[in-house]
């Protein structure tokens, strides 16, 4: 921006300026007008010795010139002159300005502030009960430069409700409307800048950083806000400290070297440095001198563009510097304006005219900027060469320009100006102007800015990176921030060609959570999430359990829905049982068909006739009941399983019980009693007994369903990835309840046939019943431990197997031998063999009973063929 300013050197030379001649810049810092704006700028720098040894309230002399302050003052002059020369804002109204030096020191800033507040036309501040009609010397104030000074002047001007617009003070404390009701600024609050810094740390995953701030209001508040924002985003501050401001009577850094050496020896690669330029200068000088390891320095706006640091020898040794800079609009005519002002300041005739108009304020307060008037050609040349980086100051120059435009816009509203004129200029108190400043929207070149409810403007930030070029670094734009961060990674230049890593612990892998070590959440061990839990987000400290209807494998980042699990039709165990069912059911139906075909034969009549067919039909239903067990269970199937399996089994066992009673009566009772019982056992009374047995079982099943019915249960814990759906019995006692009738019938059958001796020459039906009941008891006794020990998913298969083996045992031991005789030995299907109807057989029965008992031991359990003659002895 200031390249053309160097041309002023030739202009100065052409005007014949000698080496020892001086300028008249100080006299250009004041202009008359209907409405005067005060200005506070850091035109000079005070000597530290004069401040330290100050024992009287005398004036402070600022001897060193600040190029930045002079540029900002020139920007205000240009803005006021632009408004006066135009007619867009204040047609017919002439603004004046009165600019003073603050020396960047509070004790210097107070004096011009008091002058601004003095009553118009005097140099005194009168004490009144009511300042409504009080007219101070200036209508509004532009400045000061630093937040430390704004905290002091802001309370002065807020008491008088005098609008104050700062072009650089950014402390968040100044947003307090109760304490600073008249304070505005054309820069964002530090909080916005710190939010951008935190977003930058998050973008690069720098969660293990050091934070340093200057030991003043600016640094302490910035450090406090950053700590809160960083903690909220999971960024850990490994080391924290304050950088003392350089004083001649104290050690440069105090205890800070200890913090620097700790940072140098730790894993911290990123340091957030929110400090003033003077503090950073001392810090970097120490770091360069002691050759500390280079770091990534995240800069605050206060020192990112400071000439004091850009020109520091060997500054490249500190490492990489990143920082956010408020975006501003370039003022292309500003360089020409500065050139013109410097040329006029070197013109003896122009300076002589200004000396003739020396104002009364200078007689009271002294020259506004005495160091501005004593710049020699050599000093001016050195000053310009040291400020080649001034092109980076356009954002501050624009902010000063915008501050003047904001006051002019408020004055435009207060004076009810239109395109051609304003109301007749008259007395306008600062508080009347202040009313128009709140939420003011104004235009500065092509940008439209607006004060928010806290008096700040919201503008975008540019992310700048120092790029090392001899002799000083240049600032390269590598990103922007306007609420969210956008980077240009290809523009970034890292020393190692890779983004530095600043983390206490490595990033955990997928499915791992952090177990914090020590006091910092960023130092941790990575722990695998176990099955049934998952990592919800990368910052989780504990694994999140899956919902009841979900599952997850180990080291998972999500849960999966559980699918229902039950004994499916296609499982191998079910297929084998269905094959067994086909066999047993086929045999039962074949036997039933065979019995129906030979229902009038002695064999069928001896087996019970219609009752035998009824028993086979019930046995077929028992087999079919196993179809209720496989497949997805439901409430109905759970309730129906046990009754539908045991009720037909009761019908079958009751017919066998009648056979057992008949066999017992023929063998153990006198013939007359046996003949008497044969009638009821084959007549309607037999059917009544079967009905009573079935009713008894039905009653027990009803009790079972009413007192302790089975429940349809979804078990989420048994299987790791599935939900087990099964029918849960209430208790073993409730299951045993439905077995009572059948067990009693089987026990009585066994007792009635175990010791029965069949007459020689007759069919031995007792043996078949005995073995059928043995199979029944063996099956159901083995059923209990099997059911108790197999996995729940296979318990329906155990019940299916028990029912089918029980039916197969009865079928194989009682019914199939009779089918064998019907099909392959029809000659034995005679009344004498099955019904004992031959007189000879009856007469010989008693004489050959003993021998028949011996012969029974060598024959089939059910088949005892008739005697064909004398047996050999």
Coordinates of N, CA and C in Angstrom, one line a residue, residues 205-284:
X205 N -7.0 -31.1 14.5 CA -7.0 -32.0 15.7 C -5.9 -31.8 16.6
X206 N -5.6 -30.5 16.9 CA -4.6 -30.1 17.9 C -5.4 -30.0 19.2
X207 N -5.4 -31.0 20.0 CA -6.1 -31.0 21.2 C -5.2 -31.0 22.5
X208 N -3.9 -30.8 22.2 CA -2.9 -30.7 23.3 C -2.0 -29.5 23.1
X209 N -2.4 -28.4 23.7 CA -1.8 -27.1 23.3 C -1.3 -26.4 24.6
X210 N -0.5 -25.4 24.4 CA -0.1 -24.5 25.5 C -0.8 -23.2 25.2
X211 N -1.1 -22.4 26.2 CA -1.8 -21.1 26.1 C -1.1 -20.1 26.9
X212 N -0.7 -19.0 26.2 CA 0.1 -17.9 26.9 C -0.6 -16.6 26.5
X213 N -0.6 -15.7 27.5 CA -1.2 -14.4 27.3 C -0.4 -13.4 28.0
X214 N -0.5 -12.1 27.5 CA 0.3 -11.0 28.1 C -0.3 -10.7 29.4
X215 N 0.5 -10.3 30.3 CA 0.1 -10.0 31.7 C -0.6 -8.6 31.7
X216 N -1.7 -8.4 31.0 CA -2.5 -7.2 31.1 C -3.9 -7.6 30.9
X217 N -4.8 -6.6 30.9 CA -6.2 -6.9 30.8 C -6.5 -7.7 29.5
X218 N -5.9 -7.3 28.4 CA -6.1 -7.9 27.1 C -5.7 -9.4 27.1
X219 N -4.5 -9.7 27.6 CA -4.1 -11.1 27.6 C -4.8 -11.9 28.6
X220 N -5.1 -11.4 29.8 CA -5.7 -12.2 30.8 C -7.1 -12.6 30.4
X221 N -7.9 -11.6 29.9 CA -9.2 -11.9 29.5 C -9.2 -12.9 28.3
X222 N -8.4 -12.6 27.3 CA -8.3 -13.5 26.2 C -8.0 -15.0 26.6
X223 N -7.0 -15.1 27.5 CA -6.7 -16.4 28.0 C -7.8 -17.1 28.7
X224 N -8.6 -16.3 29.5 CA -9.7 -16.9 30.2 C -10.8 -17.3 29.2
X225 N -11.1 -16.5 28.2 CA -12.2 -16.9 27.2 C -11.7 -18.1 26.5
X226 N -10.4 -18.1 26.1 CA -9.9 -19.3 25.3 C -10.0 -20.6 26.1
X227 N -9.7 -20.5 27.4 CA -9.8 -21.7 28.2 C -11.2 -22.3 28.3
X228 N -12.2 -21.4 28.4 CA -13.5 -21.8 28.4 C -14.0 -22.5 27.1
X229 N -13.6 -21.8 26.0 CA -14.0 -22.3 24.7 C -13.3 -23.6 24.4
X230 N -12.0 -23.7 24.8 CA -11.2 -24.9 24.5 C -11.8 -26.1 25.3
X231 N -12.0 -25.9 26.6 CA -12.5 -27.0 27.4 C -13.9 -27.5 26.9
X232 N -14.7 -26.6 26.4 CA -16.0 -27.0 25.9 C -15.9 -27.8 24.6
X233 N -14.8 -27.7 23.9 CA -14.6 -28.5 22.7 C -13.6 -29.6 22.8
X234 N -13.3 -29.9 24.1 CA -12.4 -31.1 24.3 C -10.9 -30.8 24.0
X235 N -10.5 -29.6 24.0 CA -9.1 -29.2 23.8 C -8.5 -29.0 25.1
X236 N -7.4 -29.7 25.4 CA -6.7 -29.6 26.7 C -5.5 -28.6 26.6
X237 N -5.4 -27.8 27.7 CA -4.3 -26.9 27.8 C -3.3 -27.5 28.7
X238 N -2.2 -27.9 28.1 CA -1.1 -28.6 28.8 C -0.4 -27.6 29.7
X239 N -0.1 -26.4 29.2 CA 0.6 -25.4 30.0 C 0.0 -24.1 29.7
X240 N -0.1 -23.3 30.8 CA -0.7 -22.0 30.7 C 0.1 -21.0 31.5
X241 N 0.3 -19.8 31.0 CA 1.1 -18.8 31.6 C 0.9 -17.4 31.1
X242 N 1.4 -16.4 31.8 CA 1.3 -15.0 31.4 C 2.7 -14.5 31.1
X243 N 2.7 -13.7 30.0 CA 4.0 -13.1 29.6 C 4.0 -11.7 30.1
X244 N 5.0 -11.4 31.0 CA 5.1 -10.1 31.6 C 5.4 -9.0 30.5
X245 N 4.9 -7.9 30.7 CA 5.2 -6.8 29.8 C 6.6 -6.3 30.2
X246 N 7.4 -6.0 29.2 CA 8.8 -5.6 29.5 C 8.9 -4.4 30.4
X247 N 9.7 -4.5 31.4 CA 9.9 -3.4 32.4 C 11.4 -3.3 32.6
X248 N 11.9 -2.1 32.8 CA 13.3 -1.9 33.0 C 13.7 -2.3 34.4
X249 N 12.8 -2.4 35.3 CA 13.1 -2.7 36.7 C 12.9 -4.1 37.1
X250 N 12.6 -5.0 36.2 CA 12.3 -6.4 36.5 C 12.9 -7.3 35.4
X251 N 12.9 -8.5 35.8 CA 13.3 -9.5 34.8 C 12.4 -9.6 33.6
X252 N 12.9 -9.8 32.4 CA 12.0 -9.7 31.3 C 10.8 -10.6 31.3
X253 N 11.0 -11.9 31.7 CA 9.9 -12.9 31.6 C 9.5 -13.5 32.9
X254 N 10.1 -13.1 34.0 CA 9.7 -13.7 35.3 C 9.8 -15.2 35.3
X255 N 8.7 -15.8 35.7 CA 8.6 -17.3 35.7 C 8.3 -18.0 34.4
X256 N 8.1 -17.2 33.4 CA 7.7 -17.8 32.1 C 8.7 -18.7 31.5
X257 N 10.1 -18.5 31.7 CA 11.0 -19.4 31.1 C 10.8 -20.8 31.6
X258 N 10.3 -21.0 32.8 CA 10.1 -22.4 33.2 C 8.9 -23.0 32.4
X259 N 7.9 -22.2 32.1 CA 6.8 -22.7 31.3 C 7.3 -23.0 29.8
X260 N 8.2 -22.1 29.3 CA 8.7 -22.3 28.0 C 9.5 -23.6 27.9
X261 N 10.3 -23.9 28.9 CA 11.1 -25.1 28.8 C 10.3 -26.3 29.0
X262 N 9.2 -26.2 29.8 CA 8.3 -27.4 29.9 C 7.6 -27.7 28.6
X263 N 7.2 -26.6 27.9 CA 6.6 -26.7 26.6 C 7.6 -27.3 25.6
X264 N 8.8 -26.9 25.7 CA 9.9 -27.3 24.8 C 10.2 -28.8 24.9
X265 N 10.0 -29.3 26.1 CA 10.3 -30.7 26.4 C 9.1 -31.7 26.3
X266 N 7.9 -31.1 26.1 CA 6.7 -31.9 26.1 C 6.3 -32.2 24.7
X267 N 5.1 -32.9 24.5 CA 4.6 -33.2 23.2 C 3.8 -32.1 22.6
X268 N 3.8 -30.9 23.3 CA 3.0 -29.8 22.8 C 3.8 -29.2 21.6
X269 N 3.1 -29.1 20.5 CA 3.6 -28.5 19.3 C 3.0 -27.3 18.9
X270 N 1.9 -26.9 19.6 CA 1.1 -25.7 19.2 C 0.9 -24.9 20.4
X271 N 1.2 -23.6 20.3 CA 1.1 -22.6 21.4 C 0.1 -21.5 20.9
X272 N -0.9 -21.3 21.7 CA -1.8 -20.2 21.4 C -1.3 -19.0 22.2
X273 N -0.9 -17.9 21.5 CA -0.3 -16.7 22.1 C -1.2 -15.5 21.9
X274 N -1.9 -15.2 23.0 CA -2.9 -14.1 22.9 C -2.3 -13.0 23.8
X275 N -1.5 -12.1 23.1 CA -0.7 -11.1 23.9 C -0.5 -9.9 23.0
X276 N 0.0 -8.9 23.7 CA 0.4 -7.6 23.0 C 1.7 -7.8 22.3
X277 N 2.0 -6.9 21.4 CA 3.2 -7.1 20.6 C 4.5 -7.0 21.4
X278 N 4.5 -6.1 22.4 CA 5.7 -5.9 23.2 C 6.0 -7.1 24.0
X279 N 4.9 -7.8 24.6 CA 5.2 -9.0 25.3 C 5.7 -10.1 24.5
X280 N 5.1 -10.2 23.3 CA 5.5 -11.3 22.3 C 7.0 -11.0 21.9
X281 N 7.4 -9.8 21.7 CA 8.7 -9.5 21.3 C 9.7 -10.0 22.4
X282 N 9.4 -9.8 23.7 CA 10.3 -10.3 24.7 C 10.3 -11.8 24.7
X283 N 9.2 -12.4 24.5 CA 9.1 -13.9 24.5 C 9.9 -14.5 23.4
X284 N 9.7 -14.0 22.2 CA 10.4 -14.5 21.0 C 11.9 -14.3 21.1

